Protein backbone atom coordinates (compact mmCIF):
# COMPACT_ATOMS: atom_id res chain seq x y z
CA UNK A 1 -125.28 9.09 13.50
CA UNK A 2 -126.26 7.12 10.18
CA UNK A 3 -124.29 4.77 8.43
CA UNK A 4 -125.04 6.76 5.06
CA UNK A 5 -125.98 3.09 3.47
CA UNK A 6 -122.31 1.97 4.14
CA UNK A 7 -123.08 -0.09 6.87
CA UNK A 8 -121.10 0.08 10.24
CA UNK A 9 -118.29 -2.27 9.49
CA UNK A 10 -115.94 -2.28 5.86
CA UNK A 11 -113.17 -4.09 4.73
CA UNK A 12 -110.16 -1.43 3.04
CA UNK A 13 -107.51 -2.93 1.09
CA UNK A 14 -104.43 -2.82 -1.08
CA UNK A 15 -104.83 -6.56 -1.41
CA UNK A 16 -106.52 -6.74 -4.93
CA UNK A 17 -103.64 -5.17 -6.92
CA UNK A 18 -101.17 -7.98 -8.24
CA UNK A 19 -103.91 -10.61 -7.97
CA UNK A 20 -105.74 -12.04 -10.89
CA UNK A 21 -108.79 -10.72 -11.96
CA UNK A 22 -110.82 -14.44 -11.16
CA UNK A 23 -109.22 -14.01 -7.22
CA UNK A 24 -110.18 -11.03 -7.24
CA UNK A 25 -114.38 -11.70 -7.94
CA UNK A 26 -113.99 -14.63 -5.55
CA UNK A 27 -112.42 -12.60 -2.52
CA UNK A 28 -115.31 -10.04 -3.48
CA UNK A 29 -117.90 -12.16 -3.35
CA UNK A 30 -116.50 -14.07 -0.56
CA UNK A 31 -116.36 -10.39 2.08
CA UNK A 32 -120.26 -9.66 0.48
CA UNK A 33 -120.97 -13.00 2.11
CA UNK A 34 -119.61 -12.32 5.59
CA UNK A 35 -121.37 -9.44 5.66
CA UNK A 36 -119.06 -6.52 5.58
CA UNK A 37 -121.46 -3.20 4.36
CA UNK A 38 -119.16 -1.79 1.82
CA UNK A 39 -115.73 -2.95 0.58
CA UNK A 40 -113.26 0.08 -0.11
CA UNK A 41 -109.64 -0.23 -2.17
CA UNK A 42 -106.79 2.24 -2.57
CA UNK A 43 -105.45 3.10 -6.17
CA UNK A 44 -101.74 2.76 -6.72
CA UNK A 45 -99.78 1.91 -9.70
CA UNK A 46 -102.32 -1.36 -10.07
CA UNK A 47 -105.61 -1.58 -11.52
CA UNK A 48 -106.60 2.24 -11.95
CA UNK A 49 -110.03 2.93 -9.99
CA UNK A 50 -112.36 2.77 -12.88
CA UNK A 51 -111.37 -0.87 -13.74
CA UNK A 52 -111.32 -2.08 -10.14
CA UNK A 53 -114.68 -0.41 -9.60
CA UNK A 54 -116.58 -2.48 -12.64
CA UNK A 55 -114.47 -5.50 -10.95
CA UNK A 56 -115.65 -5.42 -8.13
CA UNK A 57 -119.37 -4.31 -8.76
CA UNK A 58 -120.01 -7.01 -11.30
CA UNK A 59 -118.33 -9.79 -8.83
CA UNK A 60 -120.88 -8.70 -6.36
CA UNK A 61 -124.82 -8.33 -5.89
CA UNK A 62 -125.61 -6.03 -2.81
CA UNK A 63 -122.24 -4.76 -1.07
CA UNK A 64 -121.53 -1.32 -1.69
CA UNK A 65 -118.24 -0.72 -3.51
CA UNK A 66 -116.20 2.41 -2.32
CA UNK A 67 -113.03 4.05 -4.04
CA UNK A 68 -110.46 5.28 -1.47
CA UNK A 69 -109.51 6.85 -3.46
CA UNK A 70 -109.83 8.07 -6.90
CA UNK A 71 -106.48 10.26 -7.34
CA UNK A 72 -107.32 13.50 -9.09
CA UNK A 73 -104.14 13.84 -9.91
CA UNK A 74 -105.24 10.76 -12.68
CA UNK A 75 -107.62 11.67 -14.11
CA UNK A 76 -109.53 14.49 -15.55
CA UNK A 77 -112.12 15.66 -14.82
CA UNK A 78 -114.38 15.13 -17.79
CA UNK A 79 -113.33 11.00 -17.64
CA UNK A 80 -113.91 11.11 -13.83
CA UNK A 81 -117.70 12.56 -13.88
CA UNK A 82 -118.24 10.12 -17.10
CA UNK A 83 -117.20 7.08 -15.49
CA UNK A 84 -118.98 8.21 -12.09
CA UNK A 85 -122.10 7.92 -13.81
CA UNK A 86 -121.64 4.99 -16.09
CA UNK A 87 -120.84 3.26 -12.97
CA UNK A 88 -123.87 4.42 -10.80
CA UNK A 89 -126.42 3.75 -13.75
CA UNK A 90 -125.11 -0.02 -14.10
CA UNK A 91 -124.95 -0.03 -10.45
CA UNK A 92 -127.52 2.14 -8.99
CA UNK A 93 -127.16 3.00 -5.17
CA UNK A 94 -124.08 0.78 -4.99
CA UNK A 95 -121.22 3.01 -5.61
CA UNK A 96 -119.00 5.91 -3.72
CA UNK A 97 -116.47 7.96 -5.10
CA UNK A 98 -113.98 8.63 -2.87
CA UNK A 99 -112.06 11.69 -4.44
CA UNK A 100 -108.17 12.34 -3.29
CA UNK A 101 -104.70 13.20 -4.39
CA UNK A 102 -104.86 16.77 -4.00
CA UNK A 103 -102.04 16.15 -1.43
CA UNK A 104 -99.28 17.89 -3.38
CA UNK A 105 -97.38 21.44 -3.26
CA UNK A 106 -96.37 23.14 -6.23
CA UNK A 107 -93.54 20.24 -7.21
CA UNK A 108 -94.78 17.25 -9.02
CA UNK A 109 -94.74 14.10 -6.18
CA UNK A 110 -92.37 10.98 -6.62
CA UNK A 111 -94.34 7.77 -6.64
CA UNK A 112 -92.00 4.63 -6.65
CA UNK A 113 -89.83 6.86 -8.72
CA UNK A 114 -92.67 8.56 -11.10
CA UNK A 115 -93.44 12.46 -11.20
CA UNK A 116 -97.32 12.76 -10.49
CA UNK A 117 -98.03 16.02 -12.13
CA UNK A 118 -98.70 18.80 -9.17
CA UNK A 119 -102.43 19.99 -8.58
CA UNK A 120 -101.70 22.93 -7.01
CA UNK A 121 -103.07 23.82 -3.43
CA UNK A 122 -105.00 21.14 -1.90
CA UNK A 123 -108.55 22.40 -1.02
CA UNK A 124 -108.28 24.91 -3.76
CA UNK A 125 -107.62 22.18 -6.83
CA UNK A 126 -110.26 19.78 -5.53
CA UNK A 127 -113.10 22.96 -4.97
CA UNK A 128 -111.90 23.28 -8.38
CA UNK A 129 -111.91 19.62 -9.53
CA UNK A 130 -115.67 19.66 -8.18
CA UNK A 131 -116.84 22.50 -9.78
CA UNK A 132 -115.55 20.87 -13.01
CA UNK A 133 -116.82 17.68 -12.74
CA UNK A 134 -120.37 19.28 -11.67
CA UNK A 135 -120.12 21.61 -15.00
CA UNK A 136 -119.54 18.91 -17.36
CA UNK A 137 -122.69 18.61 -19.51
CA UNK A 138 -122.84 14.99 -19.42
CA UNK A 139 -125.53 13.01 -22.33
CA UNK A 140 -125.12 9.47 -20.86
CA UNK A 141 -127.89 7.83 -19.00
CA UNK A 142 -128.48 8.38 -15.67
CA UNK A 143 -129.00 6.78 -12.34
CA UNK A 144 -132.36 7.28 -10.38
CA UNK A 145 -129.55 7.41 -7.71
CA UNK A 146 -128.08 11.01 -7.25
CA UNK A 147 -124.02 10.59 -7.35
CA UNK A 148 -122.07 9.91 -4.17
CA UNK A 149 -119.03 11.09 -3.75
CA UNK A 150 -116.45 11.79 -0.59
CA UNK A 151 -113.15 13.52 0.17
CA UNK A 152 -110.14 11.73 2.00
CA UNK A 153 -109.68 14.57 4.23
CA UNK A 154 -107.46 15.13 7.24
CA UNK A 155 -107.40 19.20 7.81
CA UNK A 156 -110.01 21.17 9.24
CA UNK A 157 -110.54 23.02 5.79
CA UNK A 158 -110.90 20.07 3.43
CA UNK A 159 -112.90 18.40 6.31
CA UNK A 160 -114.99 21.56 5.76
CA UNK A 161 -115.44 21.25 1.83
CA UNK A 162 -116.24 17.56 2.60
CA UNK A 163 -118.94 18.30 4.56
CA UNK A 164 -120.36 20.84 2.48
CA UNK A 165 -119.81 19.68 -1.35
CA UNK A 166 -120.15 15.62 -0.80
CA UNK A 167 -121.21 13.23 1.41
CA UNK A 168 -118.42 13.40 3.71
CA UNK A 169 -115.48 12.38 4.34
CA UNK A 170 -112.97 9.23 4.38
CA UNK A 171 -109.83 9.99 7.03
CA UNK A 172 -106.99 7.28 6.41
CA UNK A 173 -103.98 6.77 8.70
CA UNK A 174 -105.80 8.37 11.41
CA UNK A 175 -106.47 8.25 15.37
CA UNK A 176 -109.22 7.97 17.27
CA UNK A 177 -108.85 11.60 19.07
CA UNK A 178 -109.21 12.90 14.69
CA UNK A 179 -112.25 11.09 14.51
CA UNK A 180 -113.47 13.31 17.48
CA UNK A 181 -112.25 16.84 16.08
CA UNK A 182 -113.70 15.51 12.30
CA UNK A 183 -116.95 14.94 13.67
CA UNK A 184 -116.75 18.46 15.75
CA UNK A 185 -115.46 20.00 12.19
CA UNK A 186 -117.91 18.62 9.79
CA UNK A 187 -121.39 18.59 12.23
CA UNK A 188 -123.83 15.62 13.09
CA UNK A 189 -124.99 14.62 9.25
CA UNK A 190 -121.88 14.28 7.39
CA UNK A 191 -120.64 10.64 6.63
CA UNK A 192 -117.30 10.28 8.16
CA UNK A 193 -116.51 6.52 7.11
CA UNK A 194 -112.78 5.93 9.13
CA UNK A 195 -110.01 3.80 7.92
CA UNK A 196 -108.73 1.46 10.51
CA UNK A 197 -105.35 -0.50 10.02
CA UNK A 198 -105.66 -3.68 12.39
CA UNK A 199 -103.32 -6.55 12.86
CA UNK A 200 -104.84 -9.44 13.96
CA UNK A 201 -101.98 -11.30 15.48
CA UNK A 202 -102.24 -12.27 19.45
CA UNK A 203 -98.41 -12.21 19.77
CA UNK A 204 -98.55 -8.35 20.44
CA UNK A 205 -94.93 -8.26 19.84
CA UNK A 206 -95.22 -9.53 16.22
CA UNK A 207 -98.17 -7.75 15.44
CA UNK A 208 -96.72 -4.43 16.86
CA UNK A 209 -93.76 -4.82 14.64
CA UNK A 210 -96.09 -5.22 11.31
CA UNK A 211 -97.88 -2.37 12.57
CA UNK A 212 -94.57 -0.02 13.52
CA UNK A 213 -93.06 -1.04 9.27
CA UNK A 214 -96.94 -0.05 7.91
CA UNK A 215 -96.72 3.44 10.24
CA UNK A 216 -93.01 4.20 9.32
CA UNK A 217 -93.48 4.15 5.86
CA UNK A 218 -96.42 6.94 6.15
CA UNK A 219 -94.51 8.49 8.32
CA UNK A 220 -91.58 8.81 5.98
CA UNK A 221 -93.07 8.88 2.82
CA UNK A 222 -96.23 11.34 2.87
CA UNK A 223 -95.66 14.71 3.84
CA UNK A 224 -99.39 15.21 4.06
CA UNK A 225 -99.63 12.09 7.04
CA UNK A 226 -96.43 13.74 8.71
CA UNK A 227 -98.76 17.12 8.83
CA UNK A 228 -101.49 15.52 10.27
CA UNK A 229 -99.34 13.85 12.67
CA UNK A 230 -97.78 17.04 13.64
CA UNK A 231 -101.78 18.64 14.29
CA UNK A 232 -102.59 15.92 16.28
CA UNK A 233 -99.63 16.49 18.85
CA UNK A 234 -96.99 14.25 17.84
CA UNK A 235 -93.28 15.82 17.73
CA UNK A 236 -90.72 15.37 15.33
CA UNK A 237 -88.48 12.83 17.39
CA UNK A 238 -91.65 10.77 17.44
CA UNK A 239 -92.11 10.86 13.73
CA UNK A 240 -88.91 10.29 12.68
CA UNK A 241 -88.43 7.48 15.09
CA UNK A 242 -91.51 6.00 14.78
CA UNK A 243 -92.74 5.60 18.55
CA UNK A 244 -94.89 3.36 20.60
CA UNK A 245 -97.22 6.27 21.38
CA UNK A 246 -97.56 6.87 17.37
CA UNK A 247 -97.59 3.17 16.52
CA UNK A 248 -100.41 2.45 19.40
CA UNK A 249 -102.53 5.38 18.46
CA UNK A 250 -102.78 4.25 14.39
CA UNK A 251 -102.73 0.82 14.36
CA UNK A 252 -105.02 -1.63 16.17
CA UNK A 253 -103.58 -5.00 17.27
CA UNK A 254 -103.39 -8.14 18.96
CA UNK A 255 -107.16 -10.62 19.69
CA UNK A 256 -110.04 -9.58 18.35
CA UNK A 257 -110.90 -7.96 21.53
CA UNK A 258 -108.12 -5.73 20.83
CA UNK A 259 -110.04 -4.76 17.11
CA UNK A 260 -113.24 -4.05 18.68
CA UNK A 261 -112.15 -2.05 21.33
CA UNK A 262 -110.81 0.44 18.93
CA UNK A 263 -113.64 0.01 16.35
CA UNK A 264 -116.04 0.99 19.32
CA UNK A 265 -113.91 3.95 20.18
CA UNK A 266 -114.23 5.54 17.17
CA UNK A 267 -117.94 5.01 16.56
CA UNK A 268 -118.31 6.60 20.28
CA UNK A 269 -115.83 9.82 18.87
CA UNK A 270 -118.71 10.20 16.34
CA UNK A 271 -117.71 7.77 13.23
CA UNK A 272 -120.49 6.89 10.83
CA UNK A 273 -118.46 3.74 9.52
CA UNK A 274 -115.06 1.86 10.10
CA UNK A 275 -113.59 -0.09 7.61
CA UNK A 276 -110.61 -2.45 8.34
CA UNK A 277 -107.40 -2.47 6.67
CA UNK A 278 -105.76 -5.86 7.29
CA UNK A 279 -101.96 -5.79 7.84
CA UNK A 280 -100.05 -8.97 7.64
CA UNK A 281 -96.66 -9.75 7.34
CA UNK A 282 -97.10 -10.98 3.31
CA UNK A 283 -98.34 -8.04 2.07
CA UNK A 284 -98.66 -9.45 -1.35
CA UNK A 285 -101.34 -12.17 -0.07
CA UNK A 286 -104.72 -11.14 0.29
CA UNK A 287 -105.87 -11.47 3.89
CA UNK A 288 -108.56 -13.57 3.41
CA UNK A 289 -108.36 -15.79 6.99
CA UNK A 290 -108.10 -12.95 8.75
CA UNK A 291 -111.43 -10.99 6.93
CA UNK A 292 -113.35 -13.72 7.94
CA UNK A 293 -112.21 -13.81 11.51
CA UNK A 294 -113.08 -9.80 11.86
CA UNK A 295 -116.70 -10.30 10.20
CA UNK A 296 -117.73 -11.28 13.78
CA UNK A 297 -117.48 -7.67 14.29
């Protein structure tokens, strides 16, 4: 295994949207300092992934920056593949684009009450979203740096097209036992950098209950999670009701013992890199105690 450049250990968050832009260059510069490899963010209804990118890249010196991820459904194309290299030629060697959002049927989706336009079939409309960015006769300048770019993938077939058109792949919301049959799916070479949701709380019953309100909503809310969940042996009373068993096997909690132990598990099931989402019960506060607790790791 190789850390691709991405270092062993990341920080993922959600934390950034809502807060300033100056908090937001401190907190960066702050998790450089600790020495997390590469800091990754999500891409809501906030900052859009472009902006947060340049935010985050110019706050910062050495730590690479990851989108996870860009939503195709966003953007075209032609703006994504533009910005891609705009970004990599101010920051050479510093940047991953983390490509997703092709998690939709033939409906549009409903996010917080707005219609995302549909993408079609999911490993057909990003093949196709790749072959169009790659076709796009770009006059910019370029990086020395060749473009890197991964999938959040979760099936064995966009695993697949991971592994064969990008780097690799970024799983979110997932177990160690999918780290295992990703790394079986996608070979020994491709990057599979891991999301990890952690509470760091050691009153197990608190922390288990901030972990069991982040897991419900997936588990609600995102019929692609509830299809994973169904692959990887969970049944529909479990789902719907949330269980332990579900709860335990997504979310880490309790001491930092508790952290590590998973972390360790799913480098051993073949991950490249792990990067930490932080769950707390204020949400809308980044979790800035607890990433420098966790940069022991």
């Amino acid at each position: 295994m190789t850390d691709h450049g991405l270092g062993r250990i990341g920080v993922w968050t959600f934390a950034f949207d809502g807060r300033p832009a100056s908090e937001v260059r401190e907190a960066a510069a702050e998790i450089e300092e600790l020495g997390y490899g590469t800091l990754w963010f999500g891409e809501g209804f906030g900052r859009d992934s472009v902006s947060q990118s340049w935010l985050l890249l110019s706050a910062t010196r050495r730590i690479q920056v990851a989108a996870g991820i860009a939503n195709i459904a966003l953007r075209d194309p032609i703006s994504m593949a533009a910005a891609e290299r705009a970004i990599n030629e101010a920051y050479p060697g510093r940047y991953v684009l983390g490509l997703g959002g092709h998690r939709i049927s033939d409906e549009p989706i409903q996010m917080d009450g707005y219609a995302i336009p549909s993408k079609g079939r999911a490993v057909a409309s990003m093949g196709a979203y790749l072959d169009s960015m790659d076709a796009i006769p770009l006059t910019s300048a370029a990086s020395p740096y060749p473009p890197r770019r991964a999938l959040a993938a979760l099936g064995p077939k966009m695993l697949e097209l991971a592994a064969g058109r990008t780097l690799g792949a970024h799983p979110y919301f997932v177990p160690v036992e999918h780290t295992a049959r990703a790394r079986e799916t996608m070979g020994p070479d491709a990057l599979l950098a891991v999301e990890q949701a952690v509470v760091l709380d050691a009153d197990v019953s608190r922390a288990r209950e901030v972990a069991r309100e982040h897991v419900g909503f997936y588990a609600a809310a995102a019929p692609h999670q509830i299809a994973s969940l169904r692959r990887l042996g969970f049944g529909e009373e479990e789902i719907t009701q949330v269980s332990d068993r579900m709860v335990d096997a997504i979310v880490a909690y309790g001491d930092m013992g508790a952290i590590e132990k998973r972390v360790r598990a799913h480098v051993d099931a073949g991950a490249d890199h792990v990067c930490l989402q932080v769950l707390t019960a204020r949400p809308d506060e980044m979790p800035r105690a607890e990433w420098r607790e966790l940069a022991a790791l």
